[in-house]
XYZ file of C-alpha atoms in Angstrom:
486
model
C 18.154 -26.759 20.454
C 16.515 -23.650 22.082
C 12.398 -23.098 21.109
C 14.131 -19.467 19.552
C 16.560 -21.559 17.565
C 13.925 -24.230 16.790
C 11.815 -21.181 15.020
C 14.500 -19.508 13.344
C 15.503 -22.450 11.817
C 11.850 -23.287 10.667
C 11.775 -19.967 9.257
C 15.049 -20.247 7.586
C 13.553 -23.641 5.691
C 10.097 -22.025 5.274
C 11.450 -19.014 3.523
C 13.652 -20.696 1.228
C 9.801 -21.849 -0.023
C 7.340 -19.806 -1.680
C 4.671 -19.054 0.090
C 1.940 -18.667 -3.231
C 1.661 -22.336 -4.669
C -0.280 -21.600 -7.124
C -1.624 -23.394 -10.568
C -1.066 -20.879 -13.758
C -2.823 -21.430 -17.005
C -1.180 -19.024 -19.558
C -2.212 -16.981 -22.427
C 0.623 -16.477 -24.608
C -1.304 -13.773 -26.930
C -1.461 -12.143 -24.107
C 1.502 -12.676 -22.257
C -0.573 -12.864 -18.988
C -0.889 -16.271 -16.682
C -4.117 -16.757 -14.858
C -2.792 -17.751 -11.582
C -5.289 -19.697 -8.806
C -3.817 -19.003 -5.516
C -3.673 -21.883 -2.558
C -6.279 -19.310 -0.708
C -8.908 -20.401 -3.852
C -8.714 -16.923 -5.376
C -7.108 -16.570 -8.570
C -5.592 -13.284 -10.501
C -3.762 -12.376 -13.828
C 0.007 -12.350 -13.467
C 2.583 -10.489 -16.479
C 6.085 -9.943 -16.345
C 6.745 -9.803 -20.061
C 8.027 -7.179 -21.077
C 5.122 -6.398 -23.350
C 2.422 -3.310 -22.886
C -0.659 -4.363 -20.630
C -4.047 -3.965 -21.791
C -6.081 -2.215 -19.409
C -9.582 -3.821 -20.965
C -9.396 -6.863 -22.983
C -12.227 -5.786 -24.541
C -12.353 -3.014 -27.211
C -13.879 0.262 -26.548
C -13.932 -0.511 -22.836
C -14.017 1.939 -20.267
C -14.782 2.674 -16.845
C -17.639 3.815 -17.237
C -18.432 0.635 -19.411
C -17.389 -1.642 -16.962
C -19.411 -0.372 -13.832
C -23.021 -0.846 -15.809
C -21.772 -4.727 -16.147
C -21.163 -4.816 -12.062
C -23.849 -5.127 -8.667
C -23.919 -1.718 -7.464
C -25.055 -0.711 -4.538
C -25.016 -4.114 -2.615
C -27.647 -5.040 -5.591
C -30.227 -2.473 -4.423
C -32.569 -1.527 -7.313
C -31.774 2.210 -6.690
C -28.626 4.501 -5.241
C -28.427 5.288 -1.669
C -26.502 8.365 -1.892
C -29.534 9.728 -4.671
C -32.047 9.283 -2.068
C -32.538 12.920 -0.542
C -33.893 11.878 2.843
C -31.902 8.626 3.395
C -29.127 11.695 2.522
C -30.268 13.971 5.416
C -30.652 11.618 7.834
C -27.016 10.655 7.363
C -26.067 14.057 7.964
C -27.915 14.333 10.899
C -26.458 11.269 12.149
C -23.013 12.763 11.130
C -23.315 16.022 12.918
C -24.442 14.118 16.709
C -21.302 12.180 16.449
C -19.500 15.017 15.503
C -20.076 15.958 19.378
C -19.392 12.864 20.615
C -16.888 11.034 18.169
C -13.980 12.601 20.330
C -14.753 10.792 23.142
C -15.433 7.464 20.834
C -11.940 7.389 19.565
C -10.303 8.154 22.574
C -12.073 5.490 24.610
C -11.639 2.390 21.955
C -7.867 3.984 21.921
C -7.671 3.065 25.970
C -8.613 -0.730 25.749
C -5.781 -2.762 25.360
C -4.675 -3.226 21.360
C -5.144 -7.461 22.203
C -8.726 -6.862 23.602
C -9.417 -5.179 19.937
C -8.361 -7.420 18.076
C -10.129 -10.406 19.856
C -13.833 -8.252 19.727
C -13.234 -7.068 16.488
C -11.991 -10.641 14.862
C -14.936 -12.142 17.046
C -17.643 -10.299 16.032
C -16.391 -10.816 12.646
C -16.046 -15.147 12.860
C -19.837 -14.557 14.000
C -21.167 -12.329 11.556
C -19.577 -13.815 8.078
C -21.508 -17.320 8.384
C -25.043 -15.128 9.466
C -23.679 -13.346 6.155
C -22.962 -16.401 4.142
C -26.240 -17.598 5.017
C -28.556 -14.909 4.659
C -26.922 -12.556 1.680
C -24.685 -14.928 0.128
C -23.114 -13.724 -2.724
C -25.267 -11.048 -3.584
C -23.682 -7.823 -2.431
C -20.424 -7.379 -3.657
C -19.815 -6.214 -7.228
C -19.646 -9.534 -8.607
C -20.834 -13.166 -7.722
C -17.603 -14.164 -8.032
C -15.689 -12.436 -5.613
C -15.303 -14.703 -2.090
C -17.891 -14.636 0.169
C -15.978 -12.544 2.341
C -15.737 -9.528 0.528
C -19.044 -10.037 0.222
C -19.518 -9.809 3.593
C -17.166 -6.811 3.952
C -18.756 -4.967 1.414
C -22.217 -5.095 3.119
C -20.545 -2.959 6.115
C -18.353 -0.988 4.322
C -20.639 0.450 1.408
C -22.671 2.547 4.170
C -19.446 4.495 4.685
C -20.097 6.389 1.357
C -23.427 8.197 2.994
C -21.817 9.879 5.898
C -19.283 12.771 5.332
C -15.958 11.570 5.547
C -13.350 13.889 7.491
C -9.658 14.115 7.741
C -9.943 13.388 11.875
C -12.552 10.268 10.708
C -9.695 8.804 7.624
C -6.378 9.328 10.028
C -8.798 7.525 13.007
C -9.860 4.095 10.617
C -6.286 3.844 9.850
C -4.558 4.201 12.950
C -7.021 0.845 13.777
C -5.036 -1.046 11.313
C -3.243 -2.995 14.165
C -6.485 -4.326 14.964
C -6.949 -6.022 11.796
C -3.757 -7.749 12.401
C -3.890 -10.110 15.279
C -1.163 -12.794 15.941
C -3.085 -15.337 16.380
C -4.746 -14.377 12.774
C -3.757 -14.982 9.826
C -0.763 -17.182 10.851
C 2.515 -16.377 8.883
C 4.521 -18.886 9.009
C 4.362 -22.497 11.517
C 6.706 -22.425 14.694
C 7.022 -19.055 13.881
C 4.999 -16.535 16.594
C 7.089 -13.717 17.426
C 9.279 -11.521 15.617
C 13.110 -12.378 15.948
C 14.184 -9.359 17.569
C 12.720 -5.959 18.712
C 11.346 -2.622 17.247
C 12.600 0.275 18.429
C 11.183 4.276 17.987
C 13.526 5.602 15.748
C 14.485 9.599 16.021
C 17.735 10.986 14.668
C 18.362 14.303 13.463
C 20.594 14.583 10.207
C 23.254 16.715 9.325
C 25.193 17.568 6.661
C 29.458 16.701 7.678
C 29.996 19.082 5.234
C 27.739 21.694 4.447
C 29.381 22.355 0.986
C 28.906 18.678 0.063
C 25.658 18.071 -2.235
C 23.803 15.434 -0.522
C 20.979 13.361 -1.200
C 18.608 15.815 0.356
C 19.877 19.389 -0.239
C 19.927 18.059 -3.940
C 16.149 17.730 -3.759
C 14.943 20.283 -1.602
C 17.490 23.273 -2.074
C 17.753 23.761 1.207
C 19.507 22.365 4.850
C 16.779 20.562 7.388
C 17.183 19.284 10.858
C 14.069 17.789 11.299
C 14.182 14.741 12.940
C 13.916 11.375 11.411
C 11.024 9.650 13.029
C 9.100 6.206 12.441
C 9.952 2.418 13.543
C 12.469 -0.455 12.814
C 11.589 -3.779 12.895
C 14.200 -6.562 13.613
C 13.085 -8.967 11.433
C 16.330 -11.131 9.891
C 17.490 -13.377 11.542
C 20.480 -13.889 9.955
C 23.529 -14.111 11.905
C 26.383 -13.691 9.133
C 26.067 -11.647 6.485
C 24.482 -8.493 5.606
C 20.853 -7.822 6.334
C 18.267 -7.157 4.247
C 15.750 -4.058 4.661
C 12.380 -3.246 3.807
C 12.013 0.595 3.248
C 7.662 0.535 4.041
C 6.369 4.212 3.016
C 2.503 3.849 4.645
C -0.498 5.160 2.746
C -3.111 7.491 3.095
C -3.606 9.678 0.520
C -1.139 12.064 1.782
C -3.799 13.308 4.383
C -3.815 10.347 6.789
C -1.970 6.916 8.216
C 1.255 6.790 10.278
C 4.139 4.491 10.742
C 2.721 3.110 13.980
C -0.218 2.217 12.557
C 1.408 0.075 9.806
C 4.035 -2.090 12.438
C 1.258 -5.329 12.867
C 1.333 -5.481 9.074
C 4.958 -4.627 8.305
C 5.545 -7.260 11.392
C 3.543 -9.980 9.086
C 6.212 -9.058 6.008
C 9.240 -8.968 8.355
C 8.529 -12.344 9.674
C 7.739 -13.860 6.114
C 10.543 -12.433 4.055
C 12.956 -12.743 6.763
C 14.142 -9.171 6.402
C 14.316 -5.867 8.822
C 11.476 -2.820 7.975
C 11.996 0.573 8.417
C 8.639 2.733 8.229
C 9.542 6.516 8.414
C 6.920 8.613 9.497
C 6.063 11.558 6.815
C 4.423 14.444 7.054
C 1.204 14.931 5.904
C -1.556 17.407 4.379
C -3.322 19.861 5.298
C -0.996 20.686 7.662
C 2.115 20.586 5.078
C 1.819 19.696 1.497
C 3.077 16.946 -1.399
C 6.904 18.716 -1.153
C 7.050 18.140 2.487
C 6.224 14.380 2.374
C 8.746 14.023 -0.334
C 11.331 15.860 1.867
C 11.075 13.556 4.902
C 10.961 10.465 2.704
C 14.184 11.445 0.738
C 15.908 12.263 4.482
C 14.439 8.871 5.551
C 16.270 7.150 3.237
C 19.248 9.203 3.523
C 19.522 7.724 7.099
C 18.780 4.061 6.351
C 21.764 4.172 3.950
C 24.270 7.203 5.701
C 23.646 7.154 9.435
C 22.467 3.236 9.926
C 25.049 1.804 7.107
C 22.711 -0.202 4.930
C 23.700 -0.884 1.344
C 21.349 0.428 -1.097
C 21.229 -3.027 -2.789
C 20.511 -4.465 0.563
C 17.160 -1.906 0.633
C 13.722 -2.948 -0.896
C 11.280 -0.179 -1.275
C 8.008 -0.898 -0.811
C 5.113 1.893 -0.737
C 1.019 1.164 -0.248
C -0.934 3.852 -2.499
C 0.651 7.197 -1.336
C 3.062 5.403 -0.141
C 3.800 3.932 -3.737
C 3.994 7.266 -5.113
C 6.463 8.787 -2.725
C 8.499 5.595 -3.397
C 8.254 5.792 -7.654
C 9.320 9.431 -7.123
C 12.448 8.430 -5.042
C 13.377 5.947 -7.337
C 13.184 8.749 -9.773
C 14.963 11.132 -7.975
C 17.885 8.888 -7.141
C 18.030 7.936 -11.208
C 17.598 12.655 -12.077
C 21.066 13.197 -9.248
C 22.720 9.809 -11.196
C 22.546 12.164 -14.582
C 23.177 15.219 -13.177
C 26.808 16.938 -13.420
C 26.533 19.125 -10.220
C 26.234 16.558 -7.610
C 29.505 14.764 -8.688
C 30.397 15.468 -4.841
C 27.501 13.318 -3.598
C 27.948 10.215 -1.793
C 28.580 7.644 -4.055
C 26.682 4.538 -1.934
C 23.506 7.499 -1.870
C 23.619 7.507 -6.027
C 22.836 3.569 -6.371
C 19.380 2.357 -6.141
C 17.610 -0.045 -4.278
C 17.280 -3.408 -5.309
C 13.499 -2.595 -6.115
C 10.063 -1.624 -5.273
C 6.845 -3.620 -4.438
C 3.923 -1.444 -5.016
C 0.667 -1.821 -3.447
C -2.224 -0.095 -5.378
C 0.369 2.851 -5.657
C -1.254 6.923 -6.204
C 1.021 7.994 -9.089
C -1.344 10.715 -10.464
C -2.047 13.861 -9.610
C -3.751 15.452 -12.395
C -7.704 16.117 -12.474
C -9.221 12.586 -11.985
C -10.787 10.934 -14.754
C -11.042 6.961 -15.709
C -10.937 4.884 -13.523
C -10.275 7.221 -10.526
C -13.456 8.910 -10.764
C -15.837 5.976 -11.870
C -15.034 3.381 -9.614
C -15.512 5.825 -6.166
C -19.050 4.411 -6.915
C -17.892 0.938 -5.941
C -14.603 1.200 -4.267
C -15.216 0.433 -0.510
C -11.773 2.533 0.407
C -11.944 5.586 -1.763
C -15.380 5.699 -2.324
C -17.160 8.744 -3.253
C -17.396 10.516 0.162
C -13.417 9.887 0.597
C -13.046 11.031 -2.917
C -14.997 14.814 -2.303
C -12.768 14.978 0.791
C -9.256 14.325 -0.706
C -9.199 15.500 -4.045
C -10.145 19.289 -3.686
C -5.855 18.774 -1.826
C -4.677 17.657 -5.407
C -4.944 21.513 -5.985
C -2.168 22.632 -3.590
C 0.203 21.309 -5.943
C 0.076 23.990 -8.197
C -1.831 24.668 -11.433
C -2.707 21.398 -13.848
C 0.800 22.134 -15.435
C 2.432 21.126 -12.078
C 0.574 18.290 -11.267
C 1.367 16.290 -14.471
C 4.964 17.278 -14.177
C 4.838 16.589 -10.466
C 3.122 13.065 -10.889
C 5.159 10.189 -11.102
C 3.334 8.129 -13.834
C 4.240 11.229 -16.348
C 7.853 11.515 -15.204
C 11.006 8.967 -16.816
C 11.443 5.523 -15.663
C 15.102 5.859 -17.106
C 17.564 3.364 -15.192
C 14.488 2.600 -12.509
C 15.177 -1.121 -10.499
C 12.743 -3.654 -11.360
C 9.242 -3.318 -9.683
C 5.912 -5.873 -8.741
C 2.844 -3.904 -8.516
C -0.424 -5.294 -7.338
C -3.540 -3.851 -8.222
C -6.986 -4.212 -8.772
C -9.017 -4.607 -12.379
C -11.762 -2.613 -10.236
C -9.959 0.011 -8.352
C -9.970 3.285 -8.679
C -6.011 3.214 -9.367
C -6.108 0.903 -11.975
C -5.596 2.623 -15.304
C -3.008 5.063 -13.716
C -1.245 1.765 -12.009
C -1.592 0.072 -15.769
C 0.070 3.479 -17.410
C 2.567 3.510 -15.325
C 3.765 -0.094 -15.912
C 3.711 0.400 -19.420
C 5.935 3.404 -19.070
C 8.330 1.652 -16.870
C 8.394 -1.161 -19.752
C 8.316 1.274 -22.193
C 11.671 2.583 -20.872
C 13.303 -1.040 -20.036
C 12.310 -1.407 -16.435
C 11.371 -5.096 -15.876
C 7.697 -4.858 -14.273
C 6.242 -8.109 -12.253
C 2.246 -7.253 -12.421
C -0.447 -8.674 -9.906
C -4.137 -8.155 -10.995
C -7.218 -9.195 -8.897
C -10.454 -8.939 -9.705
C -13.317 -6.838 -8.010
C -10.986 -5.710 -4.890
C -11.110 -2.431 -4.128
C -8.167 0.163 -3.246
C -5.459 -1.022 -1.324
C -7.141 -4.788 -0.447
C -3.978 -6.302 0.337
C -4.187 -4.526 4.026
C -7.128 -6.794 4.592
C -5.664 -10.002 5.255
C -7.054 -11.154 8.017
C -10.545 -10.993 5.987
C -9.686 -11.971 2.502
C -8.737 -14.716 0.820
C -7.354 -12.425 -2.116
C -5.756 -10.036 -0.036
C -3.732 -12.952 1.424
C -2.538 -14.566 -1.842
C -1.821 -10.870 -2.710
C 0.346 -10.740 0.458
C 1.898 -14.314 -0.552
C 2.788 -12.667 -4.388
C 4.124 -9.211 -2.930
C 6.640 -11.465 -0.097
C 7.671 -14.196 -2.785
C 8.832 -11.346 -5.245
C 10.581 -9.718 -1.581
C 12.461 -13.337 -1.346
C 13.168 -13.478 -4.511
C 14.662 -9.948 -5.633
C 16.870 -9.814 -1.923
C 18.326 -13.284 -2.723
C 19.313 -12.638 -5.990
């Protein structure tokens, strides 16, 4: 037997497995299972179909909850209050301003492995140092591991310093760096993907322009924009129809790309077995909210049109923006099922995916409030610098009218494919993740819900850090297994 057919084969046996063993205590009152990963973390798991209680306790809020959590790495006052620590930030700000060009360009020229071994060294070095100077005493709570600790000691100093759209699409274009091979392994006997990725870039077309398609149903209007983003070869089965992974990136609208995403999406490929397409999208300030929406709808149009996939072969899955656009596609699809004039449209382009995993997903538009504003003071990924940047964009959506008609936690979950969202309790996307759940169960949609603990925003990216953000990866790929098998 060939080493390749050595490794597919351990793969084959290894994803017939799940990959979470975990130890669940439940709590039939509340229909939720405390769940203690193999990783040591543990989170709340509920799939009833039951409402979820944001707060367990009554008359909770956000703003409740952050005087019961360590702010500000424990300091006994707030950074960001602190005129001249303020200024000097600034300052510091404006200097790299001149230089930060050159910065990114330069770390952009050394070779993606030579990143990832600096940046995953420096970090084996520094989280003992961290363990034994700081311990546990910097992270919102003693509980969470000692290496968000550690991560939240460098990452709270982010909130001083004015955050920029050049400085957000920058960090996440280092996400391959995060996401080393040799970190983190996947699976044993497993090291490389089984296959090849490919830049994808086809321009669609309508056969007949007085058919109603998928896209001209949404948008109004004919487009010959190309298709761009990546496909991963990632099945490696050899009879049979494949299974795909339709990854929307996150960002907040304003930043990430598809290219940025392919070391993570490479982790889920090789775990679930299962090909990924991520579609690039375009982004804001240079288009708006309608323009994303466009390219995903067309994206999807080719997966299932131009490269023949079944939609119950597709599995959507969308981190924060990402999550949205993917919640509103599901939507659309279920609006053109209902609606008389598209009769004509493609009948395989009317049935929906299989599902949607949802990572943390942005799913409302309207003026922030809850949990969205309150926990900026904690968050580590929108925290309150990211927050003064992004939201004033909200506003090119319309009037407040049009963004709760616009968002996709206030539109119907009517006839919507089962979902598994992961979030955190302490996130600024938690009580508009929890309201959208119960709508979803509220209208019959079968909802698998993740909740961790004192993560912040999107944590499951951080995997080759945290112990929670790998058991969260472990939940999001057994549900993947589970709902493309069935």
């Amino acid at each position: 037997m060939s080493p390749n057919a050595r490794a597919i084969s351990a793969k084959d046996e290894a994803s017939s497995q799940p990959l979470l063993e975990t130890s669940e205590e439940s709590n039939e009152h509340e229909n939720r299972k405390l769940v203690r990963s193999r990783h040591g973390d543990t989170f709340v798991r509920c799939n009833s179909a039951d409402p979820y209680q944001a707060y367990q306790e009554p008359h909770t809020c956000a703003v409740k909850v952050n005087r019961s959590l360590n702010l500000h790495l424990g300091l006994p006052f707030n950074p960001r209050k602190v005129q001249s620590i303020r200024k000097v930030c600034r300052l510091l700000s404006k200097l790299l301003s001149f230089v930060e060009n050159y910065l990114f360009a330069i770390w952009d020229k050394v070779p993606l492995r030579l990143r990832q071994i600096i940046t995953m060294k420096a970090w084996s070095l520094y989280l003992p140092l961290h363990k034994l100077t700081l311990s546990n005493k910097t992270a919102i709570h003693p509980d969470a591991s000692a290496e968000y600790h550690a991560l939240s000691t460098i990452m709270y100093w982010g909130r001083l310093f004015p955050v920029t759209i050049k400085r957000m699409r920058f960090s996440l274009s280092q996400l391959p760096v995060w996401h080393a091979p040799d970190v983190y392994p996947v699976l044993k006997n497993v090291d490389k993907m089984n296959g090849n990725m490919y830049q994808v870039e086809q321009v669609l077309r309508d056969v007949q322009p007085e058919s109603c398609t998928l896209l001209s149903a949404l948008t109004q209007k004919q487009s010959d924009r190309p298709v761009q983003g990546y496909y991963i070869h990632g099945c490696s089965r050899k009879e049979g129809e494949k299974k795909v992974l339709f990854y929307l990136f996150g960002g907040a609208y304003l930043s990430g790309d598809a290219k940025g995403n392919i070391q993570f999406a490479t982790k889920l490929a090789q775990r679930c077995d299962i090909d990924i397409f991520i579609p690039e999208y375009r982004l804001l300030p240079e288009y708006n909210f309608f323009d994303s929406f466009e390219d995903t709808i067309r994206a999807y149009s080719y997966l299932i049109q131009e490269r023949g996939v079944k939609p119950e072969n597709v599995t959507l899955f969308g981190i924060s923006s990402g999550g949205g656009l993917s919640v509103r596609l599901l939507q659309r699809i279920a609006e053109l099922q209902q609606e008389s004039s598209c009769s004509i449209v493609q009948p395989e382009l009317l049935q929906m995916p299989s599902g949607a995993v949802l990572l943390s997903p942005f799913v409302d538009y309207t003026t922030p409030k809850g949990s969205f504003k309150e926990y900026t003071a904690h968050d580590l990924i929108v925290n309150e610098s990211v927050f003064e940047e992004g939201i004033p964009y909200l506003r090119t959506l319309g009037d407040d009218d049009a963004r709760q008609r616009e968002s996709p936690v206030n539109r119907s979950f009517a006839n919507i494919p089962p979902l598994c969202l992961l979030v955190s309790e302490h996130e600024c996307c938690y009580e508009q993740n929890i309201e959208l759940v119960n709508n979803a169960r509220n209208a019959g949609v079968e909802v698998d819900l993740a909740v961790w603990k004192y993560m912040c925003h999107v944590w499951v990216v951080l995997s080759a850090f945290l112990p929670e953000a790998r058991s969260a990866v472990d939940f999001a790929s057994d549900w993947i297994v589970k709902n493309t098998n069935e």
